[in-house]
Amino acid sequence: RSLLRNELPDAEVMVVSNREPYIHNMESDQITVQRPASGLVTALEPIMRACGGTWIAHGSGSADQLKVDSSDRLGVPPEKPSYTLRRVWLSDAEQDGYYYGFANEGMWPLCHIAFVRPNFRTSDWEHYVAVNRKFADAVVAEARTSNPIVLVQDYHFALLPRMVRERLPDATIVTFWHIPWPNAEVFSICPWKEEILSGLLGSSILGFHTQFHCLNFVESVDRFMECQIDREHSTVSASSGTTLVRPYPISIEWPPAALAGQPPVKECGDLVRKKYGLKADVRIAVGVERFDYTKGIADRFRAVESLLENHPEWIGHFTLVQVAAPTRSRLPAYRDTQVEAETLVQSINARFGRDDWQPIILAATHHEPDAVFTLFRSADLCMVSSLHDGMNLVAKEFVAARDDDDGVLILSTFAGASRELHEALIVNPYDIHAMGEALHIGLSMPDDQRRDRMRLMREMVGEHNIYFWAGRMLLDAARIRKRRHIERQIA
Ligand code: G6P
């Protein structure tokens, strides 16, 4: 907040994302508010709570669809409003084409190496263009000033930066891409690659989690666009202006809001054991994510099987509690992922389980942040085995939840978080045997080593928290604004 006040006085902050931070649902004649399972929302929401401003997002809850509560603007968070949520309504056809189709069957598999084939359909693309325009219209309509700072989020809005730039030329457009960017050869299969690149180059700043993804983006631009690349200063200049392309590894609120009010770690353990019927001598591992094929959930289950095969001393003494929120279930690849995982759990539990103990407990429902934090605090170990992930905030949330300095993190080398959390047990999620061994090593790790590792990870996340992330982006934005101001004075 003080950075905004000092460096960006009077700046108007707007966020654009597909997913809204508070989803309003209708349950037994009552409106309930749900916090979505989205790394993007986890990261951005505390920033908006601190800075205020307007967050433009798709109104997606069942209460909205039933038109029970269809006001465009709401003050949020509901209990203590500090910013405005402006909802954009989409028709079923728009939602199918733009969200399920182009964004999640095209861009999502294109950008993640998970060996799921992207599908590009012209009708999806047309909806994607139209919905980007609809959100750009909302930005222009909501802007109170001619030069707002517009924080554009993710692969749903690759075209919006240019659309906004054309209508608000003085806006500072900061786009953050929350998922990986593929290499130029992979990217070239997208039939609308030039449009996507040109859309993104409407941004003043384009951020990725890692330098590697910045380089992939710049390489794609180099191959497919007419523009000037200044590798020393990480800028790309096209006809629409100059874009700074930099890594800004995203993070979480520190301390996280969900930690307040948590019972002591011992009590969390008791609560979780009671809930899942786990005996006192059973060690607990947790996994928390959306049921997405990029998260490597089935491979994690195979690793549990490998642990029990190779280290039978853990039979009866180890359980993985896996929370997996159903997601994008209208798409076959997502339904298949869930079915594969459920079938695997059944077969592993049938092979090793007993009447009073199961190696894997799968809770395939949405859990609110408080429940997730209680689970994190109850666990000996947290497993993040993404096949590919921009950052993965579950890894950072687990670390943040452990104010007792305990707990082991097993982390995929293909998650951006592995570039920062060096004290995790880093694994290749395609190597099932090695993941099973990592489980054994984690469960057998001496107390002092566990604590040393956790302390270092907590220092890292505590320091490089979400305010640090936003601060670095906003400082770069402030510099760009000052430079423009000076350029205009000279002109
Ligand atoms: C990833 C994306 C986010 C998205 C989240 C949840 O983290 O980067 O943009 O919000 O997944 O997915 P959903 O489709 O439910 O919003």
Short mmCIF file of C-alpha atoms and ligand atoms in Angstrom, two decimals:
data_model
loop_
_atom_site.label_atom_id
_atom_site.label_comp_id
_atom_site.label_asym_id
_atom_site.label_seq_id
_atom_site.Cartn_x
_atom_site.Cartn_y
_atom_site.Cartn_z
CA ARG A 1 0.00 0.00 0.00
CA SER A 2 2.80 2.42 0.89
CA LEU A 3 4.55 1.58 -2.37
CA LEU A 4 1.42 2.57 -4.26
CA ARG A 5 1.14 5.75 -2.23
CA ASN A 6 4.80 6.76 -2.70
CA GLU A 7 5.65 5.50 -6.15
CA LEU A 8 2.29 5.51 -7.85
CA PRO A 9 0.27 8.31 -6.25
CA ASP A 10 -3.32 8.46 -7.50
CA ALA A 11 -2.88 5.29 -9.56
CA GLU A 12 -6.04 3.37 -10.18
CA VAL A 13 -5.52 -0.41 -9.90
CA MET A 14 -7.63 -2.85 -11.90
CA VAL A 15 -7.31 -6.62 -12.11
CA VAL A 16 -8.71 -8.69 -14.98
CA SER A 17 -8.99 -12.46 -14.58
CA ASN A 18 -11.37 -15.17 -15.64
CA ARG A 19 -11.83 -16.66 -12.17
CA GLU A 20 -13.53 -14.45 -9.58
CA PRO A 21 -12.16 -14.31 -6.03
CA TYR A 22 -15.55 -14.98 -4.42
CA ILE A 23 -18.05 -17.29 -6.09
CA HIS A 24 -21.68 -16.83 -5.10
CA ASN A 25 -23.61 -20.07 -5.09
CA MET A 26 -27.19 -20.93 -4.30
CA GLU A 27 -27.58 -23.66 -1.68
CA SER A 28 -30.98 -24.51 -0.17
CA ASP A 29 -32.41 -21.06 -0.90
CA GLN A 30 -29.37 -19.31 0.54
CA ILE A 31 -26.47 -17.57 -1.13
CA THR A 32 -23.15 -19.08 -0.01
CA VAL A 33 -19.74 -17.70 -0.85
CA GLN A 34 -16.96 -20.03 -1.98
CA ARG A 35 -13.23 -19.32 -2.32
CA PRO A 36 -12.13 -21.01 -5.55
CA ALA A 37 -9.23 -23.46 -5.84
CA SER A 38 -7.04 -21.23 -7.98
CA GLY A 39 -3.40 -20.29 -7.49
CA LEU A 40 -4.14 -17.04 -9.26
CA VAL A 41 -6.84 -16.06 -6.76
CA THR A 42 -4.74 -17.23 -3.78
CA ALA A 43 -1.98 -14.88 -4.90
CA LEU A 44 -3.92 -11.83 -6.09
CA GLU A 45 -6.65 -11.56 -3.51
CA PRO A 46 -4.47 -10.36 -0.59
CA ILE A 47 -3.00 -7.70 -2.88
CA MET A 48 -6.42 -6.37 -3.77
CA ARG A 49 -7.50 -6.49 -0.14
CA ALA A 50 -4.49 -4.31 0.68
CA CYS A 51 -4.61 -1.91 -2.29
CA GLY A 52 -8.31 -1.61 -3.12
CA GLY A 53 -9.46 -1.05 -6.71
CA THR A 54 -11.59 -3.00 -9.15
CA TRP A 55 -11.35 -6.71 -9.99
CA ILE A 56 -13.10 -7.66 -13.24
CA ALA A 57 -13.94 -11.38 -13.55
CA HIS A 58 -16.45 -13.82 -14.95
CA GLY A 59 -19.54 -14.16 -12.73
CA SER A 60 -19.61 -17.95 -12.51
CA GLY A 61 -21.55 -19.02 -9.40
CA SER A 62 -24.90 -20.77 -9.46
CA ALA A 63 -26.52 -17.79 -7.75
CA ASP A 64 -25.41 -15.63 -10.67
CA GLN A 65 -26.69 -18.09 -13.23
CA LEU A 66 -30.06 -18.24 -11.52
CA LYS A 67 -30.01 -14.45 -11.55
CA VAL A 68 -30.68 -14.45 -7.81
CA ASP A 69 -27.94 -11.94 -7.37
CA SER A 70 -27.04 -10.41 -10.66
CA SER A 71 -25.61 -7.06 -9.64
CA ASP A 72 -22.61 -6.18 -11.77
CA ARG A 73 -20.65 -4.67 -8.91
CA LEU A 74 -20.14 -6.05 -5.42
CA GLY A 75 -18.00 -4.94 -2.49
CA VAL A 76 -15.71 -7.79 -1.40
CA PRO A 77 -14.58 -9.58 0.74
CA PRO A 78 -18.20 -10.02 1.83
CA GLU A 79 -17.40 -9.65 5.54
CA LYS A 80 -15.28 -6.51 5.15
CA PRO A 81 -15.44 -4.98 1.67
CA SER A 82 -12.19 -3.35 0.57
CA TYR A 83 -12.39 -3.53 -3.23
CA THR A 84 -14.99 -3.85 -5.98
CA LEU A 85 -15.72 -7.07 -7.82
CA ARG A 86 -17.12 -6.24 -11.25
CA ARG A 87 -18.65 -9.33 -12.79
CA VAL A 88 -18.84 -9.97 -16.53
CA TRP A 89 -21.60 -12.34 -17.64
CA LEU A 90 -20.98 -14.92 -20.32
CA SER A 91 -23.48 -16.97 -22.30
CA ASP A 92 -23.17 -20.77 -22.33
CA ALA A 93 -21.83 -20.61 -25.87
CA GLU A 94 -19.19 -18.04 -24.86
CA GLN A 95 -18.22 -20.12 -21.84
CA ASP A 96 -17.92 -23.27 -23.97
CA GLY A 97 -15.87 -21.68 -26.71
CA TYR A 98 -13.67 -19.26 -24.78
CA TYR A 99 -13.14 -21.03 -21.42
CA TYR A 100 -13.57 -24.76 -22.02
CA GLY A 101 -12.56 -24.63 -25.66
CA PHE A 102 -9.76 -22.24 -26.57
CA ALA A 103 -8.38 -21.53 -23.08
CA ASN A 104 -8.56 -25.03 -21.59
CA GLU A 105 -8.45 -27.38 -24.58
CA GLY A 106 -6.09 -25.19 -26.59
CA MET A 107 -3.81 -22.94 -24.54
CA TRP A 108 -3.63 -25.01 -21.33
CA PRO A 109 -2.29 -28.23 -22.95
CA LEU A 110 -0.21 -26.15 -25.38
CA CYS A 111 1.67 -24.49 -22.52
CA HIS A 112 2.03 -27.53 -20.22
CA ILE A 113 4.16 -30.53 -21.09
CA ALA A 114 1.70 -33.23 -20.00
CA PHE A 115 1.34 -35.00 -23.35
CA VAL A 116 -2.31 -34.04 -23.78
CA ARG A 117 -2.94 -32.89 -27.32
CA PRO A 118 -4.16 -29.29 -27.71
CA ASN A 119 -7.32 -28.86 -29.78
CA PHE A 120 -7.76 -25.70 -31.80
CA ARG A 121 -11.20 -25.03 -33.24
CA THR A 122 -12.07 -21.90 -35.20
CA SER A 123 -15.39 -21.47 -33.38
CA ASP A 124 -13.57 -21.57 -29.98
CA TRP A 125 -11.10 -18.99 -31.21
CA GLU A 126 -13.93 -16.70 -32.34
CA HIS A 127 -15.45 -16.88 -28.86
CA TYR A 128 -12.05 -16.26 -27.30
CA VAL A 129 -11.64 -13.09 -29.39
CA ALA A 130 -15.18 -11.94 -28.56
CA VAL A 131 -14.82 -12.58 -24.81
CA ASN A 132 -11.45 -10.81 -24.69
CA ARG A 133 -13.20 -7.85 -26.31
CA LYS A 134 -16.05 -8.03 -23.82
CA PHE A 135 -13.61 -7.87 -20.90
CA ALA A 136 -11.61 -5.09 -22.60
CA ASP A 137 -14.88 -3.14 -22.89
CA ALA A 138 -15.42 -3.67 -19.16
CA VAL A 139 -11.93 -2.33 -18.39
CA VAL A 140 -12.59 0.80 -20.45
CA ALA A 141 -16.03 1.26 -18.91
CA GLU A 142 -14.79 0.83 -15.34
CA ALA A 143 -11.65 2.99 -15.69
CA ARG A 144 -12.03 6.29 -13.85
CA THR A 145 -8.77 7.68 -15.19
CA SER A 146 -7.06 7.63 -18.59
CA ASN A 147 -3.98 5.86 -17.23
CA PRO A 148 -4.99 3.07 -14.86
CA ILE A 149 -2.65 0.24 -13.94
CA VAL A 150 -4.36 -2.81 -15.43
CA LEU A 151 -3.15 -6.14 -14.05
CA VAL A 152 -4.13 -8.72 -16.68
CA GLN A 153 -4.06 -12.32 -15.49
CA ASP A 154 -3.31 -15.48 -17.39
CA TYR A 155 -3.90 -17.40 -20.59
CA HIS A 156 -7.59 -16.50 -20.81
CA PHE A 157 -6.69 -12.96 -21.91
CA ALA A 158 -3.80 -13.03 -24.36
CA LEU A 159 -5.56 -10.59 -26.71
CA LEU A 160 -6.87 -8.15 -24.12
CA PRO A 161 -3.64 -6.15 -23.54
CA ARG A 162 -3.58 -4.88 -27.11
CA MET A 163 -7.35 -4.27 -27.12
CA VAL A 164 -7.03 -2.11 -24.01
CA ARG A 165 -3.86 -0.38 -25.29
CA GLU A 166 -5.72 0.73 -28.44
CA ARG A 167 -8.41 2.44 -26.37
CA LEU A 168 -6.45 3.58 -23.31
CA PRO A 169 -3.03 4.37 -24.79
CA ASP A 170 -1.73 5.78 -21.50
CA ALA A 171 -2.70 2.77 -19.38
CA THR A 172 0.11 0.80 -17.74
CA ILE A 173 -0.76 -2.77 -18.68
CA VAL A 174 0.96 -5.41 -16.58
CA THR A 175 0.22 -8.92 -17.79
CA PHE A 176 1.12 -11.97 -15.76
CA TRP A 177 1.12 -15.42 -17.35
CA HIS A 178 0.53 -17.91 -14.52
CA ILE A 179 1.38 -21.02 -16.51
CA PRO A 180 4.53 -22.09 -18.38
CA TRP A 181 5.35 -20.75 -21.86
CA PRO A 182 6.37 -23.51 -24.32
CA ASN A 183 9.38 -23.44 -26.61
CA ALA A 184 8.94 -21.82 -30.02
CA GLU A 185 8.53 -25.11 -31.88
CA VAL A 186 5.69 -26.25 -29.64
CA PHE A 187 4.10 -22.80 -29.68
CA SER A 188 4.16 -22.80 -33.49
CA ILE A 189 1.35 -25.37 -33.65
CA CYS A 190 -1.14 -22.73 -32.50
CA PRO A 191 -2.94 -21.53 -35.64
CA TRP A 192 -3.30 -18.03 -34.16
CA LYS A 193 0.22 -17.65 -32.85
CA GLU A 194 0.84 -14.20 -34.36
CA GLU A 195 -2.40 -12.84 -32.91
CA ILE A 196 -1.58 -14.21 -29.46
CA LEU A 197 1.92 -12.71 -29.50
CA SER A 198 0.74 -9.41 -30.85
CA GLY A 199 -2.03 -9.28 -28.23
CA LEU A 200 0.41 -9.87 -25.38
CA LEU A 201 2.83 -7.28 -26.76
CA GLY A 202 0.17 -4.65 -26.04
CA SER A 203 1.41 -4.98 -22.42
CA SER A 204 3.85 -2.57 -20.83
CA ILE A 205 5.18 -5.46 -18.74
CA LEU A 206 4.80 -9.17 -19.35
CA GLY A 207 5.69 -11.42 -16.41
CA PHE A 208 6.36 -15.15 -16.16
CA HIS A 209 7.38 -17.19 -13.13
CA THR A 210 10.82 -18.16 -14.43
CA GLN A 211 13.57 -16.80 -16.66
CA PHE A 212 13.26 -19.98 -18.71
CA HIS A 213 9.67 -19.13 -19.69
CA CYS A 214 10.66 -15.52 -20.48
CA LEU A 215 13.33 -16.85 -22.83
CA ASN A 216 10.83 -19.21 -24.46
CA PHE A 217 8.47 -16.28 -25.02
CA VAL A 218 11.17 -14.02 -26.47
CA GLU A 219 12.29 -16.87 -28.72
CA SER A 220 8.70 -17.31 -29.96
CA VAL A 221 8.49 -13.59 -30.71
CA ASP A 222 11.82 -13.73 -32.50
CA ARG A 223 10.63 -16.57 -34.71
CA PHE A 224 7.16 -15.34 -35.60
CA MET A 225 7.00 -11.53 -35.32
CA GLU A 226 8.55 -8.43 -36.83
CA CYS A 227 10.03 -6.69 -33.82
CA GLN A 228 13.19 -5.58 -32.08
CA ILE A 229 14.52 -7.59 -29.19
CA ASP A 230 16.88 -6.05 -26.65
CA ARG A 231 18.14 -9.09 -24.76
CA GLU A 232 20.27 -7.03 -22.41
CA HIS A 233 17.29 -5.07 -21.08
CA SER A 234 14.72 -7.85 -21.62
CA THR A 235 12.50 -5.75 -23.86
CA VAL A 236 10.61 -6.42 -27.04
CA SER A 237 9.60 -3.47 -29.21
CA ALA A 238 6.84 -3.85 -31.76
CA SER A 239 4.70 -1.28 -33.58
CA SER A 240 2.44 -1.00 -30.51
CA GLY A 241 5.30 -0.02 -28.18
CA THR A 242 7.84 -1.64 -25.89
CA THR A 243 7.19 -4.54 -23.52
CA LEU A 244 9.44 -5.43 -20.62
CA VAL A 245 9.56 -9.25 -20.33
CA ARG A 246 10.74 -10.33 -16.88
CA PRO A 247 10.43 -13.18 -14.38
CA TYR A 248 8.40 -12.43 -11.25
CA PRO A 249 8.06 -15.69 -9.28
CA ILE A 250 4.63 -15.53 -7.68
CA SER A 251 4.03 -16.30 -4.02
CA ILE A 252 1.50 -16.18 -1.20
CA GLU A 253 0.37 -13.90 1.58
CA TRP A 254 2.65 -14.02 4.61
CA PRO A 255 1.41 -14.89 7.14
CA PRO A 256 -1.55 -16.36 5.25
CA ALA A 257 -5.04 -15.37 6.40
CA ALA A 258 -6.01 -19.06 6.67
CA LEU A 259 -3.41 -19.53 9.42
CA ALA A 260 -5.20 -17.20 11.83
CA GLY A 261 -7.49 -19.21 14.05
CA GLN A 262 -5.82 -22.55 13.31
CA PRO A 263 -5.53 -24.83 16.33
CA PRO A 264 -2.03 -25.87 17.44
CA VAL A 265 -0.37 -28.47 15.20
CA LYS A 266 -1.02 -31.33 17.62
CA GLU A 267 -4.74 -30.53 17.67
CA CYS A 268 -4.84 -30.30 13.86
CA GLY A 269 -3.36 -33.80 13.79
CA ASP A 270 -6.06 -35.07 16.18
CA LEU A 271 -8.82 -33.45 14.12
CA VAL A 272 -7.58 -34.94 10.85
CA ARG A 273 -7.02 -38.40 12.37
CA LYS A 274 -10.55 -38.34 13.73
CA LYS A 275 -12.04 -37.16 10.46
CA TYR A 276 -10.34 -39.86 8.36
CA GLY A 277 -10.22 -42.62 10.99
CA LEU A 278 -6.41 -42.71 11.15
CA LYS A 279 -4.72 -44.35 14.13
CA ALA A 280 -2.05 -42.56 16.16
CA ASP A 281 0.80 -44.64 14.68
CA VAL A 282 -0.11 -43.86 11.06
CA ARG A 283 2.12 -41.21 9.45
CA ILE A 284 0.22 -38.75 7.24
CA ALA A 285 1.14 -37.40 3.82
CA VAL A 286 -1.10 -34.88 2.05
CA GLY A 287 -1.75 -33.84 -1.52
CA VAL A 288 -3.99 -30.89 -2.36
CA GLU A 289 -5.00 -29.77 -5.82
CA ARG A 290 -7.58 -29.51 -8.55
CA PHE A 291 -8.15 -32.79 -10.41
CA ASP A 292 -5.99 -31.66 -13.30
CA TYR A 293 -3.90 -33.91 -15.52
CA THR A 294 -0.91 -31.59 -15.06
CA LYS A 295 -0.76 -32.32 -11.33
CA GLY A 296 0.50 -35.92 -11.58
CA ILE A 297 -2.02 -37.27 -9.06
CA ALA A 298 -2.09 -40.83 -10.47
CA ASP A 299 1.72 -40.93 -10.51
CA ARG A 300 1.72 -39.91 -6.87
CA PHE A 301 -0.57 -42.86 -6.09
CA ARG A 302 1.80 -45.16 -7.99
CA ALA A 303 4.62 -43.80 -5.83
CA VAL A 304 2.68 -44.82 -2.71
CA GLU A 305 2.35 -48.29 -4.21
CA SER A 306 6.09 -48.37 -4.89
CA LEU A 307 6.81 -47.29 -1.29
CA LEU A 308 4.68 -50.13 0.10
CA GLU A 309 6.21 -52.66 -2.31
CA ASN A 310 9.80 -51.72 -1.52
CA HIS A 311 9.44 -50.74 2.14
CA PRO A 312 6.75 -53.02 3.55
CA GLU A 313 7.47 -51.70 7.04
CA TRP A 314 5.17 -48.79 6.11
CA ILE A 315 2.18 -51.05 5.45
CA GLY A 316 -0.35 -50.11 8.09
CA HIS A 317 1.74 -47.08 9.16
CA PHE A 318 1.39 -44.57 6.32
CA THR A 319 -1.59 -42.95 4.61
CA LEU A 320 -1.77 -40.38 1.84
CA VAL A 321 -4.77 -38.07 2.24
CA GLN A 322 -5.42 -36.61 -1.20
CA VAL A 323 -7.79 -33.68 -1.61
CA ALA A 324 -8.67 -33.14 -5.25
CA ALA A 325 -11.28 -30.55 -6.21
CA PRO A 326 -13.16 -31.49 -9.38
CA THR A 327 -12.31 -28.99 -12.11
CA ARG A 328 -13.26 -28.30 -15.76
CA SER A 329 -15.17 -31.61 -15.59
CA ARG A 330 -17.02 -30.95 -18.81
CA LEU A 331 -13.77 -31.79 -20.68
CA PRO A 332 -13.00 -35.46 -21.42
CA ALA A 333 -9.30 -35.15 -20.46
CA TYR A 334 -10.35 -34.03 -16.97
CA ARG A 335 -12.98 -36.73 -16.53
CA ASP A 336 -10.45 -39.36 -17.66
CA THR A 337 -7.89 -38.04 -15.14
CA GLN A 338 -10.35 -38.42 -12.30
CA VAL A 339 -11.50 -41.89 -13.37
CA GLU A 340 -7.90 -43.09 -13.74
CA ALA A 341 -6.99 -41.82 -10.27
CA GLU A 342 -10.09 -43.28 -8.63
CA THR A 343 -9.51 -46.68 -10.24
CA LEU A 344 -5.91 -46.66 -9.10
CA VAL A 345 -6.86 -45.82 -5.51
CA GLN A 346 -9.28 -48.74 -5.48
CA SER A 347 -6.69 -51.19 -6.76
CA ILE A 348 -3.88 -50.00 -4.43
CA ASN A 349 -6.22 -49.99 -1.42
CA ALA A 350 -7.51 -53.46 -2.38
CA ARG A 351 -3.95 -54.74 -2.68
CA PHE A 352 -2.50 -53.33 0.56
CA GLY A 353 -5.41 -52.08 2.68
CA ARG A 354 -6.92 -53.75 5.69
CA ASP A 355 -10.24 -53.39 7.46
CA ASP A 356 -8.83 -50.71 9.77
CA TRP A 357 -6.33 -49.02 7.42
CA GLN A 358 -6.13 -47.74 3.83
CA PRO A 359 -2.95 -46.47 2.18
CA ILE A 360 -4.78 -43.75 0.19
CA ILE A 361 -7.80 -41.67 1.14
CA LEU A 362 -9.17 -39.66 -1.75
CA ALA A 363 -11.48 -36.75 -0.93
CA ALA A 364 -12.61 -35.56 -4.35
CA THR A 365 -14.41 -32.41 -3.19
CA HIS A 366 -13.65 -28.74 -2.86
CA HIS A 367 -12.10 -27.76 0.50
CA GLU A 368 -12.06 -24.18 1.79
CA PRO A 369 -8.65 -22.67 2.74
CA ASP A 370 -9.13 -23.20 6.52
CA ALA A 371 -9.70 -26.94 6.07
CA VAL A 372 -6.71 -27.21 3.74
CA PHE A 373 -4.46 -25.48 6.29
CA THR A 374 -5.61 -27.82 9.07
CA LEU A 375 -4.68 -30.72 6.81
CA PHE A 376 -1.27 -29.22 6.04
CA ARG A 377 -0.62 -28.78 9.76
CA SER A 378 -1.56 -32.37 10.51
CA ALA A 379 0.86 -33.87 8.00
CA ASP A 380 4.33 -35.36 8.27
CA LEU A 381 4.80 -34.76 4.61
CA CYS A 382 3.27 -32.89 1.65
CA MET A 383 3.57 -34.21 -1.87
CA VAL A 384 3.53 -31.98 -4.96
CA SER A 385 4.23 -34.11 -8.02
CA SER A 386 3.10 -31.87 -10.90
CA LEU A 387 4.12 -33.07 -14.33
CA HIS A 388 4.46 -29.40 -15.24
CA ASP A 389 3.45 -26.30 -13.30
CA GLY A 390 4.15 -22.58 -13.66
CA MET A 391 4.83 -22.14 -9.95
CA ASN A 392 2.58 -24.29 -7.66
CA LEU A 393 1.42 -22.38 -4.63
CA VAL A 394 0.38 -25.49 -2.69
CA ALA A 395 4.08 -26.08 -2.01
CA LYS A 396 4.41 -22.56 -0.60
CA GLU A 397 1.17 -22.78 1.38
CA PHE A 398 2.34 -26.00 3.04
CA VAL A 399 5.52 -24.22 4.13
CA ALA A 400 3.51 -21.23 5.36
CA ALA A 401 1.17 -23.47 7.33
CA ARG A 402 4.06 -25.00 9.32
CA ASP A 403 4.80 -22.40 11.98
CA ASP A 404 6.08 -25.34 14.06
CA ASP A 405 9.02 -25.58 11.59
CA ASP A 406 8.22 -29.22 10.90
CA GLY A 407 7.09 -31.28 7.91
CA VAL A 408 8.78 -32.53 4.74
CA LEU A 409 7.97 -31.25 1.27
CA ILE A 410 8.36 -33.55 -1.75
CA LEU A 411 8.37 -31.34 -4.82
CA SER A 412 8.42 -31.95 -8.57
CA THR A 413 11.41 -30.56 -10.41
CA PHE A 414 8.94 -29.45 -13.12
CA ALA A 415 7.09 -27.02 -10.83
CA GLY A 416 8.45 -23.45 -10.85
CA ALA A 417 8.53 -23.62 -7.03
CA SER A 418 11.45 -26.06 -7.21
CA ARG A 419 13.65 -23.13 -8.40
CA GLU A 420 13.09 -21.49 -5.01
CA LEU A 421 12.42 -24.26 -2.48
CA HIS A 422 15.76 -26.01 -2.66
CA GLU A 423 15.36 -27.74 0.69
CA ALA A 424 12.38 -29.78 -0.52
CA LEU A 425 13.04 -33.34 -1.64
CA ILE A 426 13.08 -32.62 -5.37
CA VAL A 427 11.72 -35.45 -7.54
CA ASN A 428 11.06 -36.33 -11.16
CA PRO A 429 7.33 -37.23 -11.13
CA TYR A 430 7.81 -39.58 -14.10
CA ASP A 431 10.22 -41.68 -12.02
CA ILE A 432 7.80 -43.62 -9.82
CA HIS A 433 10.48 -45.63 -8.05
CA ALA A 434 12.43 -42.47 -7.12
CA MET A 435 9.23 -40.85 -5.82
CA GLY A 436 8.51 -43.92 -3.67
CA GLU A 437 12.07 -43.67 -2.32
CA ALA A 438 11.58 -39.95 -1.62
CA LEU A 439 8.54 -40.87 0.47
CA HIS A 440 10.66 -43.34 2.44
CA ILE A 441 13.46 -40.78 2.88
CA GLY A 442 10.97 -38.11 3.96
CA LEU A 443 9.28 -40.38 6.46
CA SER A 444 12.66 -41.49 7.89
CA MET A 445 14.29 -38.05 7.99
CA PRO A 446 15.83 -37.12 11.35
CA ASP A 447 14.02 -34.37 13.29
CA ASP A 448 16.81 -31.80 13.13
CA GLN A 449 17.22 -32.19 9.36
CA ARG A 450 13.49 -31.80 8.81
CA ARG A 451 13.43 -28.65 10.87
CA ASP A 452 16.55 -27.15 9.26
CA ARG A 453 15.04 -27.66 5.84
CA MET A 454 11.65 -26.27 6.82
CA ARG A 455 13.20 -23.20 8.48
CA LEU A 456 15.13 -22.33 5.33
CA MET A 457 12.04 -22.76 3.17
CA ARG A 458 10.01 -20.59 5.55
CA GLU A 459 12.65 -17.85 5.36
CA MET A 460 12.46 -17.98 1.58
CA VAL A 461 8.65 -17.83 1.32
CA GLY A 462 8.34 -15.33 4.19
CA GLU A 463 10.72 -12.93 2.46
CA HIS A 464 9.64 -13.55 -1.14
CA ASN A 465 5.95 -13.33 -0.35
CA ILE A 466 3.13 -12.03 -2.52
CA TYR A 467 3.75 -8.40 -1.48
CA PHE A 468 7.34 -8.78 -2.67
CA TRP A 469 6.02 -10.13 -6.00
CA ALA A 470 3.53 -7.31 -6.45
CA GLY A 471 6.07 -4.75 -5.21
CA ARG A 472 8.62 -5.70 -7.87
CA MET A 473 6.03 -5.52 -10.63
CA LEU A 474 4.60 -2.22 -9.43
CA LEU A 475 8.06 -0.68 -9.05
CA ASP A 476 8.81 -1.61 -12.66
CA ALA A 477 5.41 -0.16 -13.60
CA ALA A 478 6.22 3.07 -11.72
CA ARG A 479 9.55 3.41 -13.56
CA ILE A 480 7.82 2.96 -16.92
CA ARG A 481 5.22 5.60 -16.00
CA LYS A 482 7.88 8.09 -14.92
CA ARG A 483 9.85 7.48 -18.10
CA ARG A 484 6.74 8.08 -20.25
CA HIS A 485 6.00 11.26 -18.34
CA ILE A 486 9.51 12.56 -19.04
CA GLU A 487 9.32 11.51 -22.71
CA ARG A 488 6.08 13.44 -23.08
CA GLN A 489 7.62 16.53 -21.48
CA ILE A 490 10.50 16.39 -23.95
CA ALA A 491 8.11 15.93 -26.89
C1 G6P B 1 -4.58 -22.29 -12.76
C2 G6P B 1 -4.72 -21.09 -13.67
C3 G6P B 1 -5.70 -20.08 -13.10
C4 G6P B 1 -7.00 -20.75 -12.76
C5 G6P B 1 -6.77 -21.96 -11.86
C6 G6P B 1 -8.06 -22.71 -11.55
O1 G6P B 1 -3.98 -21.93 -11.57
O2 G6P B 1 -3.45 -20.50 -13.88
O3 G6P B 1 -5.94 -19.06 -14.03
O4 G6P B 1 -7.91 -19.87 -12.13
O5 G6P B 1 -5.87 -22.84 -12.50
O6 G6P B 1 -8.69 -23.12 -12.72
P1 G6P B 1 -10.15 -22.65 -13.12
O7 G6P B 1 -10.29 -23.05 -14.55
O8 G6P B 1 -11.05 -23.35 -12.18
O9 G6P B 1 -10.20 -21.16 -12.91
#
